[in-house]
mmCIF file of C-alpha atoms in Angstrom:
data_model
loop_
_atom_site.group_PDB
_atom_site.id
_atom_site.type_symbol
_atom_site.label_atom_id
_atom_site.label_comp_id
_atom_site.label_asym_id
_atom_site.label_seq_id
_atom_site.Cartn_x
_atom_site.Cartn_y
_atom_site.Cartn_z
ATOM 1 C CA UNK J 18 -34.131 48.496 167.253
ATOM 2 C CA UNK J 19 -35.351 49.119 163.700
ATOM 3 C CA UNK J 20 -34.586 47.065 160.941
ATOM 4 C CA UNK J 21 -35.023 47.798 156.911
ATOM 5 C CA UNK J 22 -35.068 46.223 153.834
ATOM 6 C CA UNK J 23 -33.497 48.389 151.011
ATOM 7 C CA UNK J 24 -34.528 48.936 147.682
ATOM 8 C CA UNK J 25 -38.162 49.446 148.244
ATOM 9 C CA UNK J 26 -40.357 48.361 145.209
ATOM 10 C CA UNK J 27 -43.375 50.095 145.936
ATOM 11 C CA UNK J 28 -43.234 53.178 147.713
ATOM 12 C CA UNK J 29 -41.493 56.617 146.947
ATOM 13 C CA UNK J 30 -37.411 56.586 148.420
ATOM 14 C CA UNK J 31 -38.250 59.155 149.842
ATOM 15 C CA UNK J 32 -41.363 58.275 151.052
ATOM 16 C CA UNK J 33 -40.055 55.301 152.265
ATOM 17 C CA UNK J 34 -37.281 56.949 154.723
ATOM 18 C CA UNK J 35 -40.185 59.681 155.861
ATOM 19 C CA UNK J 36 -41.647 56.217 157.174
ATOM 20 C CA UNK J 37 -38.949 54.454 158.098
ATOM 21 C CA UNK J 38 -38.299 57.355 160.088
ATOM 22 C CA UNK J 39 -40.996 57.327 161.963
ATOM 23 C CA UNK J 40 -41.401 53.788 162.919
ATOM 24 C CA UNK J 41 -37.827 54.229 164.449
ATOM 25 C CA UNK J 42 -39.034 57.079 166.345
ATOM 26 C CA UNK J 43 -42.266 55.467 167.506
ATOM 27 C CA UNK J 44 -40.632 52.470 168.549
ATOM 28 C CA UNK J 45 -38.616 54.443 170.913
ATOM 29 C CA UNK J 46 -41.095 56.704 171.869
ATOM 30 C CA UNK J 47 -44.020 54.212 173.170
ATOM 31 C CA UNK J 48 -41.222 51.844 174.133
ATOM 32 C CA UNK J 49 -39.966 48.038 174.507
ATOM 33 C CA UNK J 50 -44.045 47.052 174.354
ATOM 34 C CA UNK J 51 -45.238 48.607 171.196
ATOM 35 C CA UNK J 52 -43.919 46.886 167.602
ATOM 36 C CA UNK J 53 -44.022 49.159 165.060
ATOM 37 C CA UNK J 54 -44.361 47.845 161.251
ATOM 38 C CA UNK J 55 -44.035 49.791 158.299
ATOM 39 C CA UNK J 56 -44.890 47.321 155.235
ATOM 40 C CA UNK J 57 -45.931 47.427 151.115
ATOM 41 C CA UNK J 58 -48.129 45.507 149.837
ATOM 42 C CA UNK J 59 -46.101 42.338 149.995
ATOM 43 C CA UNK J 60 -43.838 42.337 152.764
ATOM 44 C CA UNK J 61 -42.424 44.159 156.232
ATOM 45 C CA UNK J 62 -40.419 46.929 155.109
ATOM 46 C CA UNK J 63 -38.898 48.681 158.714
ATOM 47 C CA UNK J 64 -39.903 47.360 162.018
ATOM 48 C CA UNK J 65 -39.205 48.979 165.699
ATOM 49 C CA UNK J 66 -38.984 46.124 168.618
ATOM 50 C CA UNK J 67 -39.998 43.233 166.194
ATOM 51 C CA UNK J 68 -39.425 40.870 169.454
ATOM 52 C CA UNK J 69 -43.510 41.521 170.668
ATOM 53 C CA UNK J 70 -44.375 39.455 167.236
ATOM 54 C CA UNK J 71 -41.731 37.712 166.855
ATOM 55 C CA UNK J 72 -41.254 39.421 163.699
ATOM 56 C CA UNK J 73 -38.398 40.729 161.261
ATOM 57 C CA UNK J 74 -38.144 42.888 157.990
ATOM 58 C CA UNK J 75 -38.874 40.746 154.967
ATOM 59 C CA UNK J 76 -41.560 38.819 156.841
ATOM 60 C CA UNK J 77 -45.074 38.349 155.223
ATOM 61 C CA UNK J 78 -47.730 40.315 155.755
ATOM 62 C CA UNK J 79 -50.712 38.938 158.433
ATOM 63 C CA UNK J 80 -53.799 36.819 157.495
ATOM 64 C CA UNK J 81 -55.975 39.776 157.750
ATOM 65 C CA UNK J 82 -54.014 42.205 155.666
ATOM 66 C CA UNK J 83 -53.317 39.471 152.443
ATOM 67 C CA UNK J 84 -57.142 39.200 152.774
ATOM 68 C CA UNK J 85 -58.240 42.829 152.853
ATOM 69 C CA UNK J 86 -55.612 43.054 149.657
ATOM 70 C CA UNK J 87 -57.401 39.863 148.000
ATOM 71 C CA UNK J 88 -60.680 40.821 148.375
ATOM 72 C CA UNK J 89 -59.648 45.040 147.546
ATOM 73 C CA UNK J 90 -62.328 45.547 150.804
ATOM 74 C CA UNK J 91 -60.533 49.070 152.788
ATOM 75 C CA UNK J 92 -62.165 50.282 155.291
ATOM 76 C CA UNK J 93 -64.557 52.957 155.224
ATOM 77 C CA UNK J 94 -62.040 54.699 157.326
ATOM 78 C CA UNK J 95 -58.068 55.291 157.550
ATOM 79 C CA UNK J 96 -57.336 52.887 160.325
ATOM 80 C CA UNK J 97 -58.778 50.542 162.460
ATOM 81 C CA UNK J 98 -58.357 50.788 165.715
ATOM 82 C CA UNK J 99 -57.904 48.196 169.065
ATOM 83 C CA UNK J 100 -58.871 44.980 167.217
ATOM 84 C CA UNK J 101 -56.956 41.488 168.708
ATOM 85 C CA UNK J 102 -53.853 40.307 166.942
ATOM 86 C CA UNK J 103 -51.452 36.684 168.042
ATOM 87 C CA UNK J 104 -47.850 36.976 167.611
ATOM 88 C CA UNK J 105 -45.651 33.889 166.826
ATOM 89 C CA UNK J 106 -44.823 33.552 170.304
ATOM 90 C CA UNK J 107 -48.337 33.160 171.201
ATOM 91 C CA UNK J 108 -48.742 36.015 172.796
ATOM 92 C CA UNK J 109 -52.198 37.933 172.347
ATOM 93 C CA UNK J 110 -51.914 41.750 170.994
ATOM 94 C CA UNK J 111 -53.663 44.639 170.713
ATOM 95 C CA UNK J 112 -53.430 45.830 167.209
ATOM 96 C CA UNK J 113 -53.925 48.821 164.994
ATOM 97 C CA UNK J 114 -53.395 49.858 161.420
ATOM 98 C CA UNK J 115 -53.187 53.298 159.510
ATOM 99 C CA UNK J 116 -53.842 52.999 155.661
ATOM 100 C CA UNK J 117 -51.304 54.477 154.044
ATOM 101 C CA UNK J 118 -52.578 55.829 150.910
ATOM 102 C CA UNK J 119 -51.665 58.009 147.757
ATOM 103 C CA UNK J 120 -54.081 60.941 146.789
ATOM 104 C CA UNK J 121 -56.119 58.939 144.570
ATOM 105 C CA UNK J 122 -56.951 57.180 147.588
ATOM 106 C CA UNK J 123 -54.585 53.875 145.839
ATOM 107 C CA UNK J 124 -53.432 51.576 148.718
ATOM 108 C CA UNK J 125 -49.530 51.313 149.369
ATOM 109 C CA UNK J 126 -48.528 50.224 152.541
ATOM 110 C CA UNK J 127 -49.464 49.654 156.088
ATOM 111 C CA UNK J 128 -48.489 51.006 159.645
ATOM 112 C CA UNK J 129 -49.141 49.033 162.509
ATOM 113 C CA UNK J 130 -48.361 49.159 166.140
ATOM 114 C CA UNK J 131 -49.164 46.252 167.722
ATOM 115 C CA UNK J 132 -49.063 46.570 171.845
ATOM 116 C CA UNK J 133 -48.321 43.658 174.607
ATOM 117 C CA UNK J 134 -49.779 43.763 177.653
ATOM 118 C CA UNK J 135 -48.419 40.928 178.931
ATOM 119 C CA UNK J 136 -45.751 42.026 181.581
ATOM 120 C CA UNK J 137 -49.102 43.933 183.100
ATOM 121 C CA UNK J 138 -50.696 40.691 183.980
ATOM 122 C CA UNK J 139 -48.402 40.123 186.894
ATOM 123 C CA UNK J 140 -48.742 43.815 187.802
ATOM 124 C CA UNK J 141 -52.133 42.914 187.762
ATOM 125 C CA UNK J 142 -51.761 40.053 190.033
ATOM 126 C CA UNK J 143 -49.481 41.572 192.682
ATOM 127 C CA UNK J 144 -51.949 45.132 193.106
ATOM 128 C CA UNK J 145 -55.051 41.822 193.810
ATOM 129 C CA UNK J 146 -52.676 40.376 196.279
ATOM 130 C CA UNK J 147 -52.460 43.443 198.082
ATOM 131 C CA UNK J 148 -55.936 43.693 198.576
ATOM 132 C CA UNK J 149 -56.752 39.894 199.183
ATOM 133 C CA UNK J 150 -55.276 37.703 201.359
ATOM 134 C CA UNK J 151 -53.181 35.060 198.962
ATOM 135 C CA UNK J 152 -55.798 32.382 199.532
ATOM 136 C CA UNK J 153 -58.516 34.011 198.101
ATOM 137 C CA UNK J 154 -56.581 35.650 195.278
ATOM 138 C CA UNK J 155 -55.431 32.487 194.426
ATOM 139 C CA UNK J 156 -58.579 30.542 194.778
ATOM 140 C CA UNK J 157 -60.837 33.611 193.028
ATOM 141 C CA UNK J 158 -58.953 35.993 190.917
ATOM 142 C CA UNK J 159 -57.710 35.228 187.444
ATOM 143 C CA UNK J 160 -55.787 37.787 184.972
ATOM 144 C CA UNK J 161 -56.220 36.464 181.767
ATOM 145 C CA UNK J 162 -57.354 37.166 178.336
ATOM 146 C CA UNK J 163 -60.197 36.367 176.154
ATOM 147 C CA UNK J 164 -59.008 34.954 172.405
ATOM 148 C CA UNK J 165 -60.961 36.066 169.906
ATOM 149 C CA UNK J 166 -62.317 34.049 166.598
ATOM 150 C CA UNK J 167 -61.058 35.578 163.278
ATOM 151 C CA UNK J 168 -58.070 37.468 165.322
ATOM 152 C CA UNK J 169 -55.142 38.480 163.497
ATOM 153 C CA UNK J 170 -52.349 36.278 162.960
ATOM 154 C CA UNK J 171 -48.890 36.889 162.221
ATOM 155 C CA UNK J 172 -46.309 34.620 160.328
ATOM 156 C CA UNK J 173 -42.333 34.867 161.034
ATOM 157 C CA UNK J 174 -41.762 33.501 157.652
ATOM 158 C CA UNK J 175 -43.394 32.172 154.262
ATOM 159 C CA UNK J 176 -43.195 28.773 155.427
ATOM 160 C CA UNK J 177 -45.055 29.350 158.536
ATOM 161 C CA UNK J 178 -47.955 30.876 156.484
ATOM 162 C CA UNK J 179 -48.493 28.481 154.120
ATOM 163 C CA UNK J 180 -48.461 25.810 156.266
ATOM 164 C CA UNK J 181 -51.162 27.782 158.643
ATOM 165 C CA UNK J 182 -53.001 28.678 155.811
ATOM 166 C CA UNK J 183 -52.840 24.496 154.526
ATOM 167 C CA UNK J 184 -53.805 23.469 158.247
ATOM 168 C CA UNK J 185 -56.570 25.644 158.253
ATOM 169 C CA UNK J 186 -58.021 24.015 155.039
ATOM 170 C CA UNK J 187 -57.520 20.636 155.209
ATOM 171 C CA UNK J 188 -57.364 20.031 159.154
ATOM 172 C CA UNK J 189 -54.104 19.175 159.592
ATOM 173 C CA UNK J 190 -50.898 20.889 158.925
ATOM 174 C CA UNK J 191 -48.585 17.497 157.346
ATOM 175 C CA UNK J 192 -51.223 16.649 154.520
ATOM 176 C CA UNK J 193 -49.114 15.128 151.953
ATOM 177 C CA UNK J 194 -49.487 16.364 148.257
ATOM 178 C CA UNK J 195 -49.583 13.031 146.345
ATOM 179 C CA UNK J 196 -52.284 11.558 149.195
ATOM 180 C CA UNK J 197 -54.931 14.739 147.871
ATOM 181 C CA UNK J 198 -56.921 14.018 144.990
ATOM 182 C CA UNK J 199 -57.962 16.440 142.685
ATOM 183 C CA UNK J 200 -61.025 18.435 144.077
ATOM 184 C CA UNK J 201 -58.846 18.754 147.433
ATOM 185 C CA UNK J 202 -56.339 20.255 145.740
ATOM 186 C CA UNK J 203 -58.474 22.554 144.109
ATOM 187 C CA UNK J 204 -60.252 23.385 147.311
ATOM 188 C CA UNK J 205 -56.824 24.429 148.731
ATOM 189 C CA UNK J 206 -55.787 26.476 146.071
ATOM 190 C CA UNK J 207 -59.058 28.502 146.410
ATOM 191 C CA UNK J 208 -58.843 28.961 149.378
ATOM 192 C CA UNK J 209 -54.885 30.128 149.158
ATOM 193 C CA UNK J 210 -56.230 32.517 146.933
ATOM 194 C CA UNK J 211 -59.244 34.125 148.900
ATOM 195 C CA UNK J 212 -56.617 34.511 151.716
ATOM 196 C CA UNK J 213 -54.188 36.654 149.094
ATOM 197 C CA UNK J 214 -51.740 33.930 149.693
ATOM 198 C CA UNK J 215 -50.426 33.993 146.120
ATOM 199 C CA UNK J 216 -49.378 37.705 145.938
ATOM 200 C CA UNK J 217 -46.688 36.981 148.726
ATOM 201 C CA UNK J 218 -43.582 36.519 146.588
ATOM 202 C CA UNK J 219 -42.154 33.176 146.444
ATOM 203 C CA UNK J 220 -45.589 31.065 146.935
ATOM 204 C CA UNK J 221 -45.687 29.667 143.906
ATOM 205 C CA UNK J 222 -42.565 27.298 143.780
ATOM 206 C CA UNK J 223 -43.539 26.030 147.891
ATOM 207 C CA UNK J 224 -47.145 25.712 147.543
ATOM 208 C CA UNK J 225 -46.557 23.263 144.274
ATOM 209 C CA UNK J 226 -43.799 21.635 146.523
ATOM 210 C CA UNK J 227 -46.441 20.876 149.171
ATOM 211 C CA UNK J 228 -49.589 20.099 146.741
ATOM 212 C CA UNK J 229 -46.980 17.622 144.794
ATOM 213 C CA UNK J 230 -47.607 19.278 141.499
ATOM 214 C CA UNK J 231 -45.610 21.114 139.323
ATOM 215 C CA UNK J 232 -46.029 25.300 139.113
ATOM 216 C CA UNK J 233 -47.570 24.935 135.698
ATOM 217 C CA UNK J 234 -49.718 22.714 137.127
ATOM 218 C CA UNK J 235 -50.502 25.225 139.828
ATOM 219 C CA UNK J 236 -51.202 27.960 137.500
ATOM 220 C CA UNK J 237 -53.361 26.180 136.013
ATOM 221 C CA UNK J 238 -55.345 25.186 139.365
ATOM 222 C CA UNK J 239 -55.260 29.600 140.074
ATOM 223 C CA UNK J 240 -56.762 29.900 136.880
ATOM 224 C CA UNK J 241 -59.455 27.444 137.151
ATOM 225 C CA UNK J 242 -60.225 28.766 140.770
ATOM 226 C CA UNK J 243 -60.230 32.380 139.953
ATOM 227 C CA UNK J 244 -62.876 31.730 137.107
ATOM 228 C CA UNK J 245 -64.693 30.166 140.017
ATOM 229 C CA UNK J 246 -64.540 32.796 142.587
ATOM 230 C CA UNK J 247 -65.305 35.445 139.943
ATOM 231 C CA UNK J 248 -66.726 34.268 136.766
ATOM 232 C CA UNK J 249 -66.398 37.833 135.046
ATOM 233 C CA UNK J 250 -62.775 36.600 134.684
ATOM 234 C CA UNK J 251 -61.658 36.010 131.220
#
């Protein structure tokens, strides 16, 4: 089923239902185990069989993808190809991602189709079993998968990222804001900022919330840490 968000902000209307399009027809071509996500620059815009993620249109965009924005690193080429992804149900995917790009070669969205392989693992299990007694199979064969450092992760909502992106920082995901002192909150921000987490909409008022300061406050902290990160900032 494909699901999208109207009024698109960044891309062409038309442009947008060209896409839209054709992550509706992708999703029903490659079927129930390929997701297919059409997003901008800040958010999902259309998605085909958003279950595999766990996914929906107006989610944020994944760890890797705020990061590639952040740190304006494309790739040398138009996609990348069969790289690991985790879905919010836990479940590991193989990902890949097409650039979409304007003629200038200006980044302005992303289209992903993220496959799960995990109804093949019982295949898998059952084509062993024929050729082992269940003994051995059971005692000798194992169809899993291998998780990967630095895999992709994907976020259901803004909440769940920022409080991935907080555990991942300070160790534990229920810090409390007034128990930080001032360098710790600092080192958060920066690091909220080297992940792109502050160009997802609606950051600024929950990430205050959490650090126990106000959004001034928080500006303030960006600021600081941006001079930091790159000092040819004014």
């Amino acid at each position: 089923m494909l699901m999208a968000q109207g009024g698109d902000k960044t891309m062409k209307d038309f442009k947008l239902r060209q896409y839209c399009q054709l992550v509706s027809f992708l999703g029903r071509a490659l079927g129930p185990d390929y997701e297919v996500v059409l997003t901008d620059l800040h958010s999902i815009l259309a998605i085909s069989n958003g279950h595999v993620s766990g996914r929906s249109v107006g989610g944020p965009l994944s760890d890797v993808a705020l990061k590639i924005l952040q740190t304006n690193q494309l790739p040398q080429n138009s996609s990348i190809l069969n790289y690991q992804g985790r879905g919010i149900n836990g479940k590991i995917l193989r990902c890949s991602t097409f650039f979409l790009k304007t003629a200038t070669g200006r980044l302005e969205g992303l289209l992903c189709v993220n496959f799960d392989d995990s109804r093949y693992h019982e295949l898998a299990r059952k084509v062993f079993g024929l050729c082992h007694p269940d003994s051995y199979a059971g005692q000798n064969v194992e169809i899993s998968q291998i998780t990967q450092t630095g895999s992709e992760t994907f976020y259901s909502d803004l909440s769940t990222l920022i409080e991935d992106m907080f555990s991942r920082v300070s160790g534990k995901s229920d810090v409390a804001g007034e128990k930080l002192t001032y360098r710790e909150k600092l080192r958060i921000v920066l690091a909220l900022y080297q992940n792109g987490v502050f160009s997802v909409k609606g950051t600024i008022p929950e990430v205050s919330a959490r650090l126990g300061v106000s959004t001034a406050t928080l500006y303030r902290y960006i600021s600081k840490v941006k001079k930091e990160a790159d000092p040819a900032i004014p």
